[in-house]
Tab-separated table of C-alpha atoms in Angstrom:
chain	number	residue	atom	x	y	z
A	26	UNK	CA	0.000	0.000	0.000
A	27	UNK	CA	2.862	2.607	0.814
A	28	UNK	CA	4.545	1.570	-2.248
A	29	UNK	CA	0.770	2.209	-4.521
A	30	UNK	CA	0.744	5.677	-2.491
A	31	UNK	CA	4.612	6.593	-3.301
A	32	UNK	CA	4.361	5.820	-7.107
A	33	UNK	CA	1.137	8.027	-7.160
A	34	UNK	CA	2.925	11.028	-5.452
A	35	UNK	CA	6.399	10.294	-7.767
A	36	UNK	CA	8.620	12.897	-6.094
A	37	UNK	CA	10.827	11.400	-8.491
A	38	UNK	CA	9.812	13.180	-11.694
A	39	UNK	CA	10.996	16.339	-9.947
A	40	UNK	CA	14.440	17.142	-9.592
A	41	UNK	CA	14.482	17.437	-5.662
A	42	UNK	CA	12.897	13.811	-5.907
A	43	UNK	CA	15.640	12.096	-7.715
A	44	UNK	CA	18.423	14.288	-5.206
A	45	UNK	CA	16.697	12.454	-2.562
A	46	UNK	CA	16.902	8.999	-4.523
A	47	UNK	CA	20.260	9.206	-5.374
A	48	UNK	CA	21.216	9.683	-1.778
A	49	UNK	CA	19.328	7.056	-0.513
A	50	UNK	CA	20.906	4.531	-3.245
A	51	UNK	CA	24.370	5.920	-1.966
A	52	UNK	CA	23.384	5.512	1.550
A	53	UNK	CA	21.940	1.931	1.118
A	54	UNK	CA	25.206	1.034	-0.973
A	55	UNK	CA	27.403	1.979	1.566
A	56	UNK	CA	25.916	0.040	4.060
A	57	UNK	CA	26.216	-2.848	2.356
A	58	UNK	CA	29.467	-4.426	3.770
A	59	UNK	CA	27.766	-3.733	7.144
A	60	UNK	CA	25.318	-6.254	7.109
A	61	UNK	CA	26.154	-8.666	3.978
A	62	UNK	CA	29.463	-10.463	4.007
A	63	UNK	CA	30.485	-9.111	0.728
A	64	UNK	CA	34.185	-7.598	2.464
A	65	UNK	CA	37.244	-9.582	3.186
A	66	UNK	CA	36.658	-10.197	6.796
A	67	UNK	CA	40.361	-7.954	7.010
A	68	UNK	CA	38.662	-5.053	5.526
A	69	UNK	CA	35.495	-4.912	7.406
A	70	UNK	CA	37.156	-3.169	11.229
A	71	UNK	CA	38.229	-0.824	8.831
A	72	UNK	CA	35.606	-0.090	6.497
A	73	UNK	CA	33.383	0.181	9.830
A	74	UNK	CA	35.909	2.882	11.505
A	75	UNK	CA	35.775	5.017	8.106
A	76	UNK	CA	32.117	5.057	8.313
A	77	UNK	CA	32.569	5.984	11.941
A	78	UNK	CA	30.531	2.709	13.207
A	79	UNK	CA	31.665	0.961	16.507
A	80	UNK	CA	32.282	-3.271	16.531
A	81	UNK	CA	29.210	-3.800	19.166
A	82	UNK	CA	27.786	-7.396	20.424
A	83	UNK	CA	24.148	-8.056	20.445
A	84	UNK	CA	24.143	-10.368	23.451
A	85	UNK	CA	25.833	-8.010	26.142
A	86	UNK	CA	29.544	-9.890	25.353
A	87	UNK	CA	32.945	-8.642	24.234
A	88	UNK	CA	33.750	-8.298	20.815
A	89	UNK	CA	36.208	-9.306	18.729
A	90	UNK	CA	37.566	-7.776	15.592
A	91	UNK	CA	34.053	-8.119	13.726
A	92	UNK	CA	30.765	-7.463	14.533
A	93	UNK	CA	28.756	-9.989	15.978
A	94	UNK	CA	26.383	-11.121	13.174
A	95	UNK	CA	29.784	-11.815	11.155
A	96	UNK	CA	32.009	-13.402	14.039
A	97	UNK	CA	29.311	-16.076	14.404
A	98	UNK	CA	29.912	-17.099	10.989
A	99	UNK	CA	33.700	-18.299	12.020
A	100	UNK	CA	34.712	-21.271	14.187
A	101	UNK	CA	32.300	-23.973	13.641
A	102	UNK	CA	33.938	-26.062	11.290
A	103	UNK	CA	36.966	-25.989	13.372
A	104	UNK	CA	34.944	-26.693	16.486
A	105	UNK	CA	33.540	-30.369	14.845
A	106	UNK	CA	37.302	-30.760	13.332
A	107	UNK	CA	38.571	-30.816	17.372
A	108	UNK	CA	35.334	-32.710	19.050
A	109	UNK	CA	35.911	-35.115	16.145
A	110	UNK	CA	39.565	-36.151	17.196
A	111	UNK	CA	38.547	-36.102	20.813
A	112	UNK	CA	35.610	-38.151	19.689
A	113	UNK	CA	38.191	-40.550	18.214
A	114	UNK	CA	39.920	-41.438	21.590
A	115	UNK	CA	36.739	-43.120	22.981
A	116	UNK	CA	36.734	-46.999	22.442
A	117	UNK	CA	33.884	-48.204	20.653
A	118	UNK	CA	31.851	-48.911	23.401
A	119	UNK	CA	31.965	-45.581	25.065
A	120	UNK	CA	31.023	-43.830	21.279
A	121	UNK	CA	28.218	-46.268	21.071
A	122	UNK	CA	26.624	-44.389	23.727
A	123	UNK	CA	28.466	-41.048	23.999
A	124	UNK	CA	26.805	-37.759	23.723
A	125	UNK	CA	28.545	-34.126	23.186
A	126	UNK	CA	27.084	-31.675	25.705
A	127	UNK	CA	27.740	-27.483	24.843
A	128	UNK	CA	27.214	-24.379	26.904
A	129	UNK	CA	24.945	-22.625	24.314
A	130	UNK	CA	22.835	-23.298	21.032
A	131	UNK	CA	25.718	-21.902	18.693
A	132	UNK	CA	27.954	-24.375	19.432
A	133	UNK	CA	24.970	-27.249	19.223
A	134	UNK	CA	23.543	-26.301	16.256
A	135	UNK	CA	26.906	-26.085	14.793
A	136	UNK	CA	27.965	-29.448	15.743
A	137	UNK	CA	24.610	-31.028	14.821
A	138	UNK	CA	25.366	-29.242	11.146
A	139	UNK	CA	28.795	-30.334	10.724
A	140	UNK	CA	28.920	-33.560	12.919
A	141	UNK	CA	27.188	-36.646	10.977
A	142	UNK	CA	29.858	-35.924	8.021
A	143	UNK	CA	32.384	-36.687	11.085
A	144	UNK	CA	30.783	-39.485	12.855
A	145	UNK	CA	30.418	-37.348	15.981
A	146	UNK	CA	27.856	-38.608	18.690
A	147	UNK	CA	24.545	-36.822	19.371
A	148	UNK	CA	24.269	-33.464	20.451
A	149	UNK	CA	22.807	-31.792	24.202
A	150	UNK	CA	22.575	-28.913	25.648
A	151	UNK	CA	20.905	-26.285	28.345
A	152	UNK	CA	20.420	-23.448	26.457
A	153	UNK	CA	17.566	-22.142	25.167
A	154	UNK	CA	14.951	-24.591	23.180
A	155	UNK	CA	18.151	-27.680	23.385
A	156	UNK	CA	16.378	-27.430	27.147
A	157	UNK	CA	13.259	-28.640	26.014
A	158	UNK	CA	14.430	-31.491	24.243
A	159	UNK	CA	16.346	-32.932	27.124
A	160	UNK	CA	19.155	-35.168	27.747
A	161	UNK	CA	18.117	-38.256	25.780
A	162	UNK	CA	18.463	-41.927	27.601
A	163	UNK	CA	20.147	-42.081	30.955
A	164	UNK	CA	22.789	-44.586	29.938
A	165	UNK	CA	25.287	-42.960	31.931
A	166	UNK	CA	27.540	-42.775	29.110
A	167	UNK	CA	30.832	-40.752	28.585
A	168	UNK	CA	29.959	-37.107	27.533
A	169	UNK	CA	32.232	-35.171	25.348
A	170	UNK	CA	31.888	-31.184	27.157
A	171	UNK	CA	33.010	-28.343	24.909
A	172	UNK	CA	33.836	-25.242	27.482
A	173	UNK	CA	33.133	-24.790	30.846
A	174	UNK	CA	35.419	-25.325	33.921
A	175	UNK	CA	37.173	-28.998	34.796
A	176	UNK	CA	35.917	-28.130	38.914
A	177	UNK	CA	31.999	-27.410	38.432
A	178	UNK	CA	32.016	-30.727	35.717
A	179	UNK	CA	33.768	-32.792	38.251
A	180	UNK	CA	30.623	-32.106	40.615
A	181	UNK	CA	28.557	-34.327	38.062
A	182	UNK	CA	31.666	-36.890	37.166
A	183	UNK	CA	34.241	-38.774	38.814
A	184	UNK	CA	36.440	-38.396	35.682
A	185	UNK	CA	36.976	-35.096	34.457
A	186	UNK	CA	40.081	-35.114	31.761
A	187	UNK	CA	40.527	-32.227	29.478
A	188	UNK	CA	41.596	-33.820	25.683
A	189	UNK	CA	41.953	-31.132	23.366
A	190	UNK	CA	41.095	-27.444	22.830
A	191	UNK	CA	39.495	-25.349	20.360
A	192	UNK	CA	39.688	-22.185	19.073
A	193	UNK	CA	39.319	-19.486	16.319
A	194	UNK	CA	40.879	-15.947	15.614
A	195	UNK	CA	37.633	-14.279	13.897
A	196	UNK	CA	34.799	-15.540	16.294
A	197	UNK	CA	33.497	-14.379	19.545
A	198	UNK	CA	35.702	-14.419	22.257
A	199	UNK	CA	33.405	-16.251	24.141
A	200	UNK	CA	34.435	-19.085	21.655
A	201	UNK	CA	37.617	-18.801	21.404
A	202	UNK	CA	40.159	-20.942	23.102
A	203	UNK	CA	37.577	-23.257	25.001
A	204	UNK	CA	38.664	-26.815	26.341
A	205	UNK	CA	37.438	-29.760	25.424
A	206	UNK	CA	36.402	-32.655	28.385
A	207	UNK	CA	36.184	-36.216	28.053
A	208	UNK	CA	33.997	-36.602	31.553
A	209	UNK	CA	32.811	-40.309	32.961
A	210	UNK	CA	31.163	-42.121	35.870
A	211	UNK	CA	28.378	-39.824	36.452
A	212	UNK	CA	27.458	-39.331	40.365
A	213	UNK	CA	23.378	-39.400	39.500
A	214	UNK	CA	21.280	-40.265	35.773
A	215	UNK	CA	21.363	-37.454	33.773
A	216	UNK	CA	17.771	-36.480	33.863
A	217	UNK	CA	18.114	-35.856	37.600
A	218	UNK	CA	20.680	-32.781	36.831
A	219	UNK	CA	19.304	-31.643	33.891
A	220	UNK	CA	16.366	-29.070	35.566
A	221	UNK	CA	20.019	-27.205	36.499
A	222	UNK	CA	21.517	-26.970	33.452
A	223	UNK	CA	18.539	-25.090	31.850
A	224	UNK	CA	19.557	-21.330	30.752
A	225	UNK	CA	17.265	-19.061	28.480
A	226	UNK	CA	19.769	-15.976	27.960
């Protein structure tokens, strides 16, 4: 309807009308490369400080070099590279029933992207709608833990090893160098915990 009401009035045939159109085409093009990925991700701190535009988080985080909705494009493949070769170190009974557990949705959607192509074992987690969907079957299996802290995991299991790390330069901080756990034996089924894992943020 606004569109019916614009052509109708057609500033445009004036020359004050197609000022204001060519300005708004120039605007819109240079704002491009802030929300498209059409920049080298080296040019884009840059092209944002010429244009006098800040690096700024959406989720109340620190930021990296890029903006946020273009750091969460880095990492993930990387991520399911590393949980794959920890993967790899379980014996074949422990993948049979192994599960990956992450700290946020990012990280789980990632790995449920990226992880059949590298065998990986299913994917939890407490964040957000992963909540809902629980932990699967208590089978007290091993769980593979990307992030968190070896001393709060270690409440849950009485193995706690750290196998690997992973990390990216362009992402998040928040997902950058995180460690990896192999944790077994847990202290109570799964489903007992899993009420205090749940975080909407």
């Amino acid at each position: 309807a606004g569109g019916v009401v614009l052509e109708r009035w057609a500033p445009w045939r004036w020359w004050w009308g197609r000022l204001a159109l060519a300005c708004l085409l120039l605007f819109g093009v240079l704002l491009v490369p802030v929300t498209l990925p059409v920049l080298p991700e080296a040019w884009v701190p840059g092209y944002l400080a010429r244009l006098g535009l800040t690096v700024e988080s959406g989720e109340r985080h620190r930021t990296g070099p890029l903006p946020q909705h273009f750091a969460d494009m880095f990492g993930w493949e990387t991520l399911a590279d590393d949980m794959a070769r920890v993967a790899a170190t379980l014996t074949a009974d422990e993948r049979a029933t192994a599960r990956i557990y992450t700290q946020n949705y990012g990280e789980a959607g990632a790995l449920e992207y990226y992880g059949p192509s590298r065998g990986l074992p299913p994917v939890i987690s407490g964040h957000n709608a992963y909540w809902h969907w629980g932990p699967g079957p208590d089978t007290g299996g091993v769980l593979i833990i990307v992030g968190g802290r070896a001393v709060d995991h270690r409440e849950v299991f009485l193995d706690v090893a750290e196998r690997g790390r992973t990390t990216c330069t362009l992402c998040m901080p928040y997902e950058q160098d995180l460690p990896i756990f192999v944790a077994r034996g847990l202290r109570v089924p799964l489903s007992e915990i899993w009420p205090a894992v749940k975080h909407f943020d």
